[in-house]
Amino acid sequence: MDNDLVQMLRTVIREELAPVNERLDRIETEQTHIKQAVLDTNERVKKIEVVQESQHKIIELLSVRSIDQEAQLKRIK
């Protein structure tokens, strides 16, 4: 009798935990997808930072050239 009760309880517990396990599996899958999306986003942000740094250097160079040209124009006048 005790063995039957133990088996019945195990069966009930398995049945009750089945939806929880399914939900946990879905959450783990979603977490994996989210983690990959975050990694992809981080990679894109790093590329954007590199491009912005390059653009910043170009803008600084153009600013210096512009100031030099303005000075030359003032000397010519």
mmCIF file as gemmi writes it, N, C-alpha and C atoms, coordinates in Angstrom:
data_model
loop_
_atom_site.group_PDB
_atom_site.id
_atom_site.type_symbol
_atom_site.label_atom_id
_atom_site.label_alt_id
_atom_site.label_comp_id
_atom_site.label_asym_id
_atom_site.label_entity_id
_atom_site.label_seq_id
_atom_site.pdbx_PDB_ins_code
_atom_site.Cartn_x
_atom_site.Cartn_y
_atom_site.Cartn_z
_atom_site.occupancy
_atom_site.B_iso_or_equiv
_atom_site.pdbx_formal_charge
_atom_site.auth_seq_id
_atom_site.auth_asym_id
_atom_site.pdbx_PDB_model_num
ATOM 1 N N . MET Axp A 1 ? 0.817 -1.192 0 1 0 ? 1 A 1
ATOM 2 C CA . MET Axp A 1 ? 0 0 0 1 0 ? 1 A 1
ATOM 3 C C . MET Axp A 1 ? 0.858 1.253 0 1 0 ? 1 A 1
ATOM 4 N N . ASP Axp A 2 ? 1.882 1.273 0.826 1 0 ? 2 A 1
ATOM 5 C CA . ASP Axp A 2 ? 2.761 2.435 0.87 1 0 ? 2 A 1
ATOM 6 C C . ASP Axp A 2 ? 3.436 2.669 -0.478 1 0 ? 2 A 1
ATOM 7 N N . ASN Axp A 3 ? 3.833 1.577 -1.113 1 0 ? 3 A 1
ATOM 8 C CA . ASN Axp A 3 ? 4.485 1.691 -2.414 1 0 ? 3 A 1
ATOM 9 C C . ASN Axp A 3 ? 3.517 2.262 -3.45 1 0 ? 3 A 1
ATOM 10 N N . ASP Axp A 4 ? 2.262 1.827 -3.403 1 0 ? 4 A 1
ATOM 11 C CA . ASP Axp A 4 ? 1.247 2.349 -4.322 1 0 ? 4 A 1
ATOM 12 C C . ASP Axp A 4 ? 1.027 3.844 -4.094 1 0 ? 4 A 1
ATOM 13 N N . LEU Axp A 5 ? 0.995 4.231 -2.844 1 0 ? 5 A 1
ATOM 14 C CA . LEU Axp A 5 ? 0.795 5.642 -2.504 1 0 ? 5 A 1
ATOM 15 C C . LEU Axp A 5 ? 1.973 6.486 -3.001 1 0 ? 5 A 1
ATOM 16 N N . VAL Axp A 6 ? 3.178 5.965 -2.813 1 0 ? 6 A 1
ATOM 17 C CA . VAL Axp A 6 ? 4.374 6.669 -3.271 1 0 ? 6 A 1
ATOM 18 C C . VAL Axp A 6 ? 4.331 6.83 -4.787 1 0 ? 6 A 1
ATOM 19 N N . GLN Axp A 7 ? 3.983 5.778 -5.485 1 0 ? 7 A 1
ATOM 20 C CA . GLN Axp A 7 ? 3.9 5.837 -6.946 1 0 ? 7 A 1
ATOM 21 C C . GLN Axp A 7 ? 2.827 6.825 -7.4 1 0 ? 7 A 1
ATOM 22 N N . MET Axp A 8 ? 1.694 6.807 -6.716 1 0 ? 8 A 1
ATOM 23 C CA . MET Axp A 8 ? 0.611 7.716 -7.06 1 0 ? 8 A 1
ATOM 24 C C . MET Axp A 8 ? 1.046 9.171 -6.833 1 0 ? 8 A 1
ATOM 25 N N . LEU Axp A 9 ? 1.727 9.414 -5.728 1 0 ? 9 A 1
ATOM 26 C CA . LEU Axp A 9 ? 2.213 10.763 -5.444 1 0 ? 9 A 1
ATOM 27 C C . LEU Axp A 9 ? 3.244 11.208 -6.485 1 0 ? 9 A 1
ATOM 28 N N . ARG Axp A 10 ? 4.121 10.319 -6.862 1 0 ? 10 A 1
ATOM 29 C CA . ARG Axp A 10 ? 5.109 10.645 -7.895 1 0 ? 10 A 1
ATOM 30 C C . ARG Axp A 10 ? 4.425 10.991 -9.21 1 0 ? 10 A 1
ATOM 31 N N . THR Axp A 11 ? 3.414 10.23 -9.553 1 0 ? 11 A 1
ATOM 32 C CA . THR Axp A 11 ? 2.673 10.485 -10.788 1 0 ? 11 A 1
ATOM 33 C C . THR Axp A 11 ? 1.989 11.845 -10.738 1 0 ? 11 A 1
ATOM 34 N N . VAL Axp A 12 ? 1.368 12.134 -9.624 1 0 ? 12 A 1
ATOM 35 C CA . VAL Axp A 12 ? 0.682 13.423 -9.471 1 0 ? 12 A 1
ATOM 36 C C . VAL Axp A 12 ? 1.687 14.572 -9.552 1 0 ? 12 A 1
ATOM 37 N N . ILE Axp A 13 ? 2.802 14.405 -8.887 1 0 ? 13 A 1
ATOM 38 C CA . ILE Axp A 13 ? 3.83 15.456 -8.904 1 0 ? 13 A 1
ATOM 39 C C . ILE Axp A 13 ? 4.346 15.666 -10.322 1 0 ? 13 A 1
ATOM 40 N N . ARG Axp A 14 ? 4.605 14.582 -11.05 1 0 ? 14 A 1
ATOM 41 C CA . ARG Axp A 14 ? 5.076 14.699 -12.438 1 0 ? 14 A 1
ATOM 42 C C . ARG Axp A 14 ? 4.051 15.426 -13.296 1 0 ? 14 A 1
ATOM 43 N N . GLU Axp A 15 ? 2.792 15.065 -13.124 1 0 ? 15 A 1
ATOM 44 C CA . GLU Axp A 15 ? 1.732 15.71 -13.906 1 0 ? 15 A 1
ATOM 45 C C . GLU Axp A 15 ? 1.622 17.199 -13.573 1 0 ? 15 A 1
ATOM 46 N N . GLU Axp A 16 ? 1.766 17.513 -12.307 1 0 ? 16 A 1
ATOM 47 C CA . GLU Axp A 16 ? 1.668 18.918 -11.894 1 0 ? 16 A 1
ATOM 48 C C . GLU Axp A 16 ? 2.888 19.721 -12.35 1 0 ? 16 A 1
ATOM 49 N N . LEU Axp A 17 ? 4.034 19.067 -12.383 1 0 ? 17 A 1
ATOM 50 C CA . LEU Axp A 17 ? 5.258 19.766 -12.77 1 0 ? 17 A 1
ATOM 51 C C . LEU Axp A 17 ? 5.445 19.864 -14.283 1 0 ? 17 A 1
ATOM 52 N N . ALA Axp A 18 ? 4.713 19.079 -15.045 1 0 ? 18 A 1
ATOM 53 C CA . ALA Axp A 18 ? 4.875 19.089 -16.502 1 0 ? 18 A 1
ATOM 54 C C . ALA Axp A 18 ? 4.693 20.489 -17.092 1 0 ? 18 A 1
ATOM 55 N N . PRO Axp A 19 ? 3.615 21.222 -16.756 1 0 ? 19 A 1
ATOM 56 C CA . PRO Axp A 19 ? 3.481 22.576 -17.313 1 0 ? 19 A 1
ATOM 57 C C . PRO Axp A 19 ? 4.599 23.518 -16.85 1 0 ? 19 A 1
ATOM 58 N N . VAL Axp A 20 ? 5.039 23.332 -15.62 1 0 ? 20 A 1
ATOM 59 C CA . VAL Axp A 20 ? 6.126 24.169 -15.1 1 0 ? 20 A 1
ATOM 60 C C . VAL Axp A 20 ? 7.404 23.896 -15.887 1 0 ? 20 A 1
ATOM 61 N N . ASN Axp A 21 ? 7.679 22.637 -16.148 1 0 ? 21 A 1
ATOM 62 C CA . ASN Axp A 21 ? 8.874 22.28 -16.917 1 0 ? 21 A 1
ATOM 63 C C . ASN Axp A 21 ? 8.792 22.808 -18.346 1 0 ? 21 A 1
ATOM 64 N N . GLU Axp A 22 ? 7.603 22.734 -18.944 1 0 ? 22 A 1
ATOM 65 C CA . GLU Axp A 22 ? 7.422 23.261 -20.298 1 0 ? 22 A 1
ATOM 66 C C . GLU Axp A 22 ? 7.662 24.77 -20.313 1 0 ? 22 A 1
ATOM 67 N N . ARG Axp A 23 ? 7.117 25.444 -19.326 1 0 ? 23 A 1
ATOM 68 C CA . ARG Axp A 23 ? 7.301 26.896 -19.241 1 0 ? 23 A 1
ATOM 69 C C . ARG Axp A 23 ? 8.773 27.236 -19.027 1 0 ? 23 A 1
ATOM 70 N N . LEU Axp A 24 ? 9.425 26.482 -18.18 1 0 ? 24 A 1
ATOM 71 C CA . LEU Axp A 24 ? 10.848 26.701 -17.933 1 0 ? 24 A 1
ATOM 72 C C . LEU Axp A 24 ? 11.652 26.507 -19.215 1 0 ? 24 A 1
ATOM 73 N N . ASP Axp A 25 ? 11.319 25.487 -19.986 1 0 ? 25 A 1
ATOM 74 C CA . ASP Axp A 25 ? 12.001 25.258 -21.265 1 0 ? 25 A 1
ATOM 75 C C . ASP Axp A 25 ? 11.816 26.446 -22.203 1 0 ? 25 A 1
ATOM 76 N N . ARG Axp A 26 ? 10.589 26.98 -22.269 1 0 ? 26 A 1
ATOM 77 C CA . ARG Axp A 26 ? 10.319 28.147 -23.124 1 0 ? 26 A 1
ATOM 78 C C . ARG Axp A 26 ? 11.117 29.358 -22.651 1 0 ? 26 A 1
ATOM 79 N N . ILE Axp A 27 ? 11.148 29.554 -21.349 1 0 ? 27 A 1
ATOM 80 C CA . ILE Axp A 27 ? 11.883 30.694 -20.789 1 0 ? 27 A 1
ATOM 81 C C . ILE Axp A 27 ? 13.373 30.565 -21.095 1 0 ? 27 A 1
ATOM 82 N N . GLU Axp A 28 ? 13.914 29.374 -20.954 1 0 ? 28 A 1
ATOM 83 C CA . GLU Axp A 28 ? 15.335 29.168 -21.247 1 0 ? 28 A 1
ATOM 84 C C . GLU Axp A 28 ? 15.634 29.423 -22.721 1 0 ? 28 A 1
ATOM 85 N N . THR Axp A 29 ? 14.733 28.991 -23.597 1 0 ? 29 A 1
ATOM 86 C CA . THR Axp A 29 ? 14.909 29.24 -25.03 1 0 ? 29 A 1
ATOM 87 C C . THR Axp A 29 ? 14.861 30.731 -25.319 1 0 ? 29 A 1
ATOM 88 N N . GLU Axp A 30 ? 13.88 31.409 -24.738 1 0 ? 30 A 1
ATOM 89 C CA . GLU Axp A 30 ? 13.766 32.854 -24.932 1 0 ? 30 A 1
ATOM 90 C C . GLU Axp A 30 ? 14.992 33.573 -24.38 1 0 ? 30 A 1
ATOM 91 N N . GLN Axp A 31 ? 15.48 33.108 -23.247 1 0 ? 31 A 1
ATOM 92 C CA . GLN Axp A 31 ? 16.663 33.724 -22.65 1 0 ? 31 A 1
ATOM 93 C C . GLN Axp A 31 ? 17.86 33.585 -23.59 1 0 ? 31 A 1
ATOM 94 N N . THR Axp A 32 ? 17.995 32.443 -24.21 1 0 ? 32 A 1
ATOM 95 C CA . THR Axp A 32 ? 19.084 32.229 -25.16 1 0 ? 32 A 1
ATOM 96 C C . THR Axp A 32 ? 18.963 33.201 -26.326 1 0 ? 32 A 1
ATOM 97 N N . HIS Axp A 33 ? 17.743 33.372 -26.833 1 0 ? 33 A 1
ATOM 98 C CA . HIS Axp A 33 ? 17.524 34.309 -27.941 1 0 ? 33 A 1
ATOM 99 C C . HIS Axp A 33 ? 17.825 35.745 -27.509 1 0 ? 33 A 1
ATOM 100 N N . ILE Axp A 34 ? 17.404 36.093 -26.322 1 0 ? 34 A 1
ATOM 101 C CA . ILE Axp A 34 ? 17.658 37.443 -25.807 1 0 ? 34 A 1
ATOM 102 C C . ILE Axp A 34 ? 19.158 37.665 -25.632 1 0 ? 34 A 1
ATOM 103 N N . LYS Axp A 35 ? 19.841 36.672 -25.107 1 0 ? 35 A 1
ATOM 104 C CA . LYS Axp A 35 ? 21.287 36.791 -24.912 1 0 ? 35 A 1
ATOM 105 C C . LYS Axp A 35 ? 21.984 37.01 -26.251 1 0 ? 35 A 1
ATOM 106 N N . GLN Axp A 36 ? 21.573 36.274 -27.275 1 0 ? 36 A 1
ATOM 107 C CA . GLN Axp A 36 ? 22.175 36.435 -28.597 1 0 ? 36 A 1
ATOM 108 C C . GLN Axp A 36 ? 21.874 37.819 -29.159 1 0 ? 36 A 1
ATOM 109 N N . ALA Axp A 37 ? 20.654 38.294 -28.948 1 0 ? 37 A 1
ATOM 110 C CA . ALA Axp A 37 ? 20.292 39.637 -29.416 1 0 ? 37 A 1
ATOM 111 C C . ALA Axp A 37 ? 21.136 40.7 -28.72 1 0 ? 37 A 1
ATOM 112 N N . VAL Axp A 38 ? 21.375 40.529 -27.436 1 0 ? 38 A 1
ATOM 113 C CA . VAL Axp A 38 ? 22.208 41.483 -26.691 1 0 ? 38 A 1
ATOM 114 C C . VAL Axp A 38 ? 23.641 41.453 -27.218 1 0 ? 38 A 1
ATOM 115 N N . LEU Axp A 39 ? 24.166 40.273 -27.473 1 0 ? 39 A 1
ATOM 116 C CA . LEU Axp A 39 ? 25.522 40.168 -28.015 1 0 ? 39 A 1
ATOM 117 C C . LEU Axp A 39 ? 25.612 40.829 -29.385 1 0 ? 39 A 1
ATOM 118 N N . ASP Axp A 40 ? 24.602 40.605 -30.229 1 0 ? 40 A 1
ATOM 119 C CA . ASP Axp A 40 ? 24.569 41.242 -31.546 1 0 ? 40 A 1
ATOM 120 C C . ASP Axp A 40 ? 24.507 42.761 -31.415 1 0 ? 40 A 1
ATOM 121 N N . THR Axp A 41 ? 23.685 43.227 -30.491 1 0 ? 41 A 1
ATOM 122 C CA . THR Axp A 41 ? 23.552 44.67 -30.271 1 0 ? 41 A 1
ATOM 123 C C . THR Axp A 41 ? 24.868 45.258 -29.783 1 0 ? 41 A 1
ATOM 124 N N . ASN Axp A 42 ? 25.535 44.573 -28.88 1 0 ? 42 A 1
ATOM 125 C CA . ASN Axp A 42 ? 26.833 45.052 -28.385 1 0 ? 42 A 1
ATOM 126 C C . ASN Axp A 42 ? 27.845 45.164 -29.521 1 0 ? 42 A 1
ATOM 127 N N . GLU Axp A 43 ? 27.832 44.196 -30.411 1 0 ? 43 A 1
ATOM 128 C CA . GLU Axp A 43 ? 28.756 44.222 -31.546 1 0 ? 43 A 1
ATOM 129 C C . GLU Axp A 43 ? 28.449 45.413 -32.45 1 0 ? 43 A 1
ATOM 130 N N . ARG Axp A 44 ? 27.175 45.66 -32.688 1 0 ? 44 A 1
ATOM 131 C CA . ARG Axp A 44 ? 26.791 46.811 -33.517 1 0 ? 44 A 1
ATOM 132 C C . ARG Axp A 44 ? 27.191 48.122 -32.855 1 0 ? 44 A 1
ATOM 133 N N . VAL Axp A 45 ? 26.995 48.211 -31.557 1 0 ? 45 A 1
ATOM 134 C CA . VAL Axp A 45 ? 27.364 49.433 -30.829 1 0 ? 45 A 1
ATOM 135 C C . VAL Axp A 45 ? 28.871 49.67 -30.935 1 0 ? 45 A 1
ATOM 136 N N . LYS Axp A 46 ? 29.656 48.618 -30.82 1 0 ? 46 A 1
ATOM 137 C CA . LYS Axp A 46 ? 31.108 48.763 -30.943 1 0 ? 46 A 1
ATOM 138 C C . LYS Axp A 46 ? 31.482 49.28 -32.329 1 0 ? 46 A 1
ATOM 139 N N . LYS Axp A 47 ? 30.825 48.759 -33.368 1 0 ? 47 A 1
ATOM 140 C CA . LYS Axp A 47 ? 31.099 49.227 -34.73 1 0 ? 47 A 1
ATOM 141 C C . LYS Axp A 47 ? 30.704 50.691 -34.886 1 0 ? 47 A 1
ATOM 142 N N . ILE Axp A 48 ? 29.578 51.068 -34.317 1 0 ? 48 A 1
ATOM 143 C CA . ILE Axp A 48 ? 29.133 52.464 -34.376 1 0 ? 48 A 1
ATOM 144 C C . ILE Axp A 48 ? 30.136 53.366 -33.667 1 0 ? 48 A 1
ATOM 145 N N . GLU Axp A 49 ? 30.646 52.92 -32.524 1 0 ? 49 A 1
ATOM 146 C CA . GLU Axp A 49 ? 31.638 53.711 -31.79 1 0 ? 49 A 1
ATOM 147 C C . GLU Axp A 49 ? 32.896 53.922 -32.625 1 0 ? 49 A 1
ATOM 148 N N . VAL Axp A 50 ? 33.326 52.892 -33.338 1 0 ? 50 A 1
ATOM 149 C CA . VAL Axp A 50 ? 34.511 53.015 -34.189 1 0 ? 50 A 1
ATOM 150 C C . VAL Axp A 50 ? 34.252 54.03 -35.301 1 0 ? 50 A 1
ATOM 151 N N . VAL Axp A 51 ? 33.086 53.933 -35.924 1 0 ? 51 A 1
ATOM 152 C CA . VAL Axp A 51 ? 32.737 54.87 -36.995 1 0 ? 51 A 1
ATOM 153 C C . VAL Axp A 51 ? 32.655 56.293 -36.453 1 0 ? 51 A 1
ATOM 154 N N . GLN Axp A 52 ? 32.035 56.465 -35.307 1 0 ? 52 A 1
ATOM 155 C CA . GLN Axp A 52 ? 31.92 57.799 -34.719 1 0 ? 52 A 1
ATOM 156 C C . GLN Axp A 52 ? 33.288 58.38 -34.378 1 0 ? 52 A 1
ATOM 157 N N . GLU Axp A 53 ? 34.169 57.559 -33.87 1 0 ? 53 A 1
ATOM 158 C CA . GLU Axp A 53 ? 35.52 58.034 -33.551 1 0 ? 53 A 1
ATOM 159 C C . GLU Axp A 53 ? 36.226 58.486 -34.822 1 0 ? 53 A 1
ATOM 160 N N . SER Axp A 54 ? 36.082 57.712 -35.881 1 0 ? 54 A 1
ATOM 161 C CA . SER Axp A 54 ? 36.682 58.081 -37.162 1 0 ? 54 A 1
ATOM 162 C C . SER Axp A 54 ? 36.088 59.394 -37.675 1 0 ? 54 A 1
ATOM 163 N N . GLN Axp A 55 ? 34.778 59.523 -37.585 1 0 ? 55 A 1
ATOM 164 C CA . GLN Axp A 55 ? 34.12 60.753 -38.017 1 0 ? 55 A 1
ATOM 165 C C . GLN Axp A 55 ? 34.566 61.94 -37.171 1 0 ? 55 A 1
ATOM 166 N N . HIS Axp A 56 ? 34.744 61.719 -35.887 1 0 ? 56 A 1
ATOM 167 C CA . HIS Axp A 56 ? 35.199 62.789 -34.993 1 0 ? 56 A 1
ATOM 168 C C . HIS Axp A 56 ? 36.585 63.282 -35.412 1 0 ? 56 A 1
ATOM 169 N N . LYS Axp A 57 ? 37.469 62.356 -35.739 1 0 ? 57 A 1
ATOM 170 C CA . LYS Axp A 57 ? 38.815 62.736 -36.173 1 0 ? 57 A 1
ATOM 171 C C . LYS Axp A 57 ? 38.761 63.528 -37.478 1 0 ? 57 A 1
ATOM 172 N N . ILE Axp A 58 ? 37.895 63.099 -38.392 1 0 ? 58 A 1
ATOM 173 C CA . ILE Axp A 58 ? 37.75 63.808 -39.668 1 0 ? 58 A 1
ATOM 174 C C . ILE Axp A 58 ? 37.209 65.215 -39.436 1 0 ? 58 A 1
ATOM 175 N N . ILE Axp A 59 ? 36.225 65.345 -38.568 1 0 ? 59 A 1
ATOM 176 C CA . ILE Axp A 59 ? 35.651 66.658 -38.265 1 0 ? 59 A 1
ATOM 177 C C . ILE Axp A 59 ? 36.707 67.567 -37.648 1 0 ? 59 A 1
ATOM 178 N N . GLU Axp A 60 ? 37.517 67.04 -36.756 1 0 ? 60 A 1
ATOM 179 C CA . GLU Axp A 60 ? 38.591 67.843 -36.162 1 0 ? 60 A 1
ATOM 180 C C . GLU Axp A 60 ? 39.571 68.315 -37.232 1 0 ? 60 A 1
ATOM 181 N N . LEU Axp A 61 ? 39.938 67.412 -38.131 1 0 ? 61 A 1
ATOM 182 C CA . LEU Axp A 61 ? 40.859 67.767 -39.208 1 0 ? 61 A 1
ATOM 183 C C . LEU Axp A 61 ? 40.248 68.841 -40.107 1 0 ? 61 A 1
ATOM 184 N N . LEU Axp A 62 ? 38.989 68.668 -40.471 1 0 ? 62 A 1
ATOM 185 C CA . LEU Axp A 62 ? 38.318 69.658 -41.316 1 0 ? 62 A 1
ATOM 186 C C . LEU Axp A 62 ? 38.183 70.997 -40.605 1 0 ? 62 A 1
ATOM 187 N N . SER Axp A 63 ? 37.964 70.975 -39.317 1 0 ? 63 A 1
ATOM 188 C CA . SER Axp A 63 ? 37.868 72.22 -38.546 1 0 ? 63 A 1
ATOM 189 C C . SER Axp A 63 ? 39.189 72.974 -38.579 1 0 ? 63 A 1
ATOM 190 N N . VAL Axp A 64 ? 40.273 72.246 -38.391 1 0 ? 64 A 1
ATOM 191 C CA . VAL Axp A 64 ? 41.596 72.875 -38.43 1 0 ? 64 A 1
ATOM 192 C C . VAL Axp A 64 ? 41.844 73.465 -39.811 1 0 ? 64 A 1
ATOM 193 N N . ARG Axp A 65 ? 41.522 72.722 -40.855 1 0 ? 65 A 1
ATOM 194 C CA . ARG Axp A 65 ? 41.708 73.223 -42.223 1 0 ? 65 A 1
ATOM 195 C C . ARG Axp A 65 ? 40.863 74.468 -42.465 1 0 ? 65 A 1
ATOM 196 N N . SER Axp A 66 ? 39.642 74.438 -41.99 1 0 ? 66 A 1
ATOM 197 C CA . SER Axp A 66 ? 38.753 75.583 -42.169 1 0 ? 66 A 1
ATOM 198 C C . SER Axp A 66 ? 39.308 76.82 -41.48 1 0 ? 66 A 1
ATOM 199 N N . ILE Axp A 67 ? 39.798 76.654 -40.273 1 0 ? 67 A 1
ATOM 200 C CA . ILE Axp A 67 ? 40.386 77.78 -39.534 1 0 ? 67 A 1
ATOM 201 C C . ILE Axp A 67 ? 41.615 78.304 -40.274 1 0 ? 67 A 1
ATOM 202 N N . ASP Axp A 68 ? 42.452 77.391 -40.779 1 0 ? 68 A 1
ATOM 203 C CA . ASP Axp A 68 ? 43.635 77.806 -41.543 1 0 ? 68 A 1
ATOM 204 C C . ASP Axp A 68 ? 43.232 78.566 -42.8 1 0 ? 68 A 1
ATOM 205 N N . GLN Axp A 69 ? 42.229 78.081 -43.503 1 0 ? 69 A 1
ATOM 206 C CA . GLN Axp A 69 ? 41.779 78.749 -44.723 1 0 ? 69 A 1
ATOM 207 C C . GLN Axp A 69 ? 41.196 80.126 -44.418 1 0 ? 69 A 1
ATOM 208 N N . GLU Axp A 70 ? 40.449 80.236 -43.331 1 0 ? 70 A 1
ATOM 209 C CA . GLU Axp A 70 ? 39.906 81.538 -42.927 1 0 ? 70 A 1
ATOM 210 C C . GLU Axp A 70 ? 41.04 82.513 -42.636 1 0 ? 70 A 1
ATOM 211 N N . ALA Axp A 71 ? 42.063 82.038 -41.967 1 0 ? 71 A 1
ATOM 212 C CA . ALA Axp A 71 ? 43.213 82.894 -41.657 1 0 ? 71 A 1
ATOM 213 C C . ALA Axp A 71 ? 43.92 83.332 -42.935 1 0 ? 71 A 1
ATOM 214 N N . GLN Axp A 72 ? 44.076 82.417 -43.881 1 0 ? 72 A 1
ATOM 215 C CA . GLN Axp A 72 ? 44.718 82.754 -45.152 1 0 ? 72 A 1
ATOM 216 C C . GLN Axp A 72 ? 43.889 83.773 -45.926 1 0 ? 72 A 1
ATOM 217 N N . LEU Axp A 73 ? 42.574 83.613 -45.932 1 0 ? 73 A 1
ATOM 218 C CA . LEU Axp A 73 ? 41.704 84.564 -46.627 1 0 ? 73 A 1
ATOM 219 C C . LEU Axp A 73 ? 41.802 85.953 -46.003 1 0 ? 73 A 1
ATOM 220 N N . LYS Axp A 74 ? 41.901 86.024 -44.701 1 0 ? 74 A 1
ATOM 221 C CA . LYS Axp A 74 ? 42.027 87.323 -44.025 1 0 ? 74 A 1
ATOM 222 C C . LYS Axp A 74 ? 43.353 87.989 -44.388 1 0 ? 74 A 1
ATOM 223 N N . ARG Axp A 75 ? 44.4 87.191 -44.525 1 0 ? 75 A 1
ATOM 224 C CA . ARG Axp A 75 ? 45.703 87.748 -44.901 1 0 ? 75 A 1
ATOM 225 C C . ARG Axp A 75 ? 45.69 88.264 -46.335 1 0 ? 75 A 1
ATOM 226 N N . ILE Axp A 76 ? 44.955 87.586 -47.2 1 0 ? 76 A 1
ATOM 227 C CA . ILE Axp A 76 ? 44.878 87.983 -48.607 1 0 ? 76 A 1
ATOM 228 C C . ILE Axp A 76 ? 44.137 89.311 -48.737 1 0 ? 76 A 1
ATOM 229 N N . LYS Axp A 77 ? 43.098 89.517 -47.955 1 0 ? 77 A 1
ATOM 230 C CA . LYS Axp A 77 ? 42.298 90.745 -48.032 1 0 ? 77 A 1
ATOM 231 C C . LYS Axp A 77 ? 43.061 91.863 -47.496 1 0 ? 77 A 1
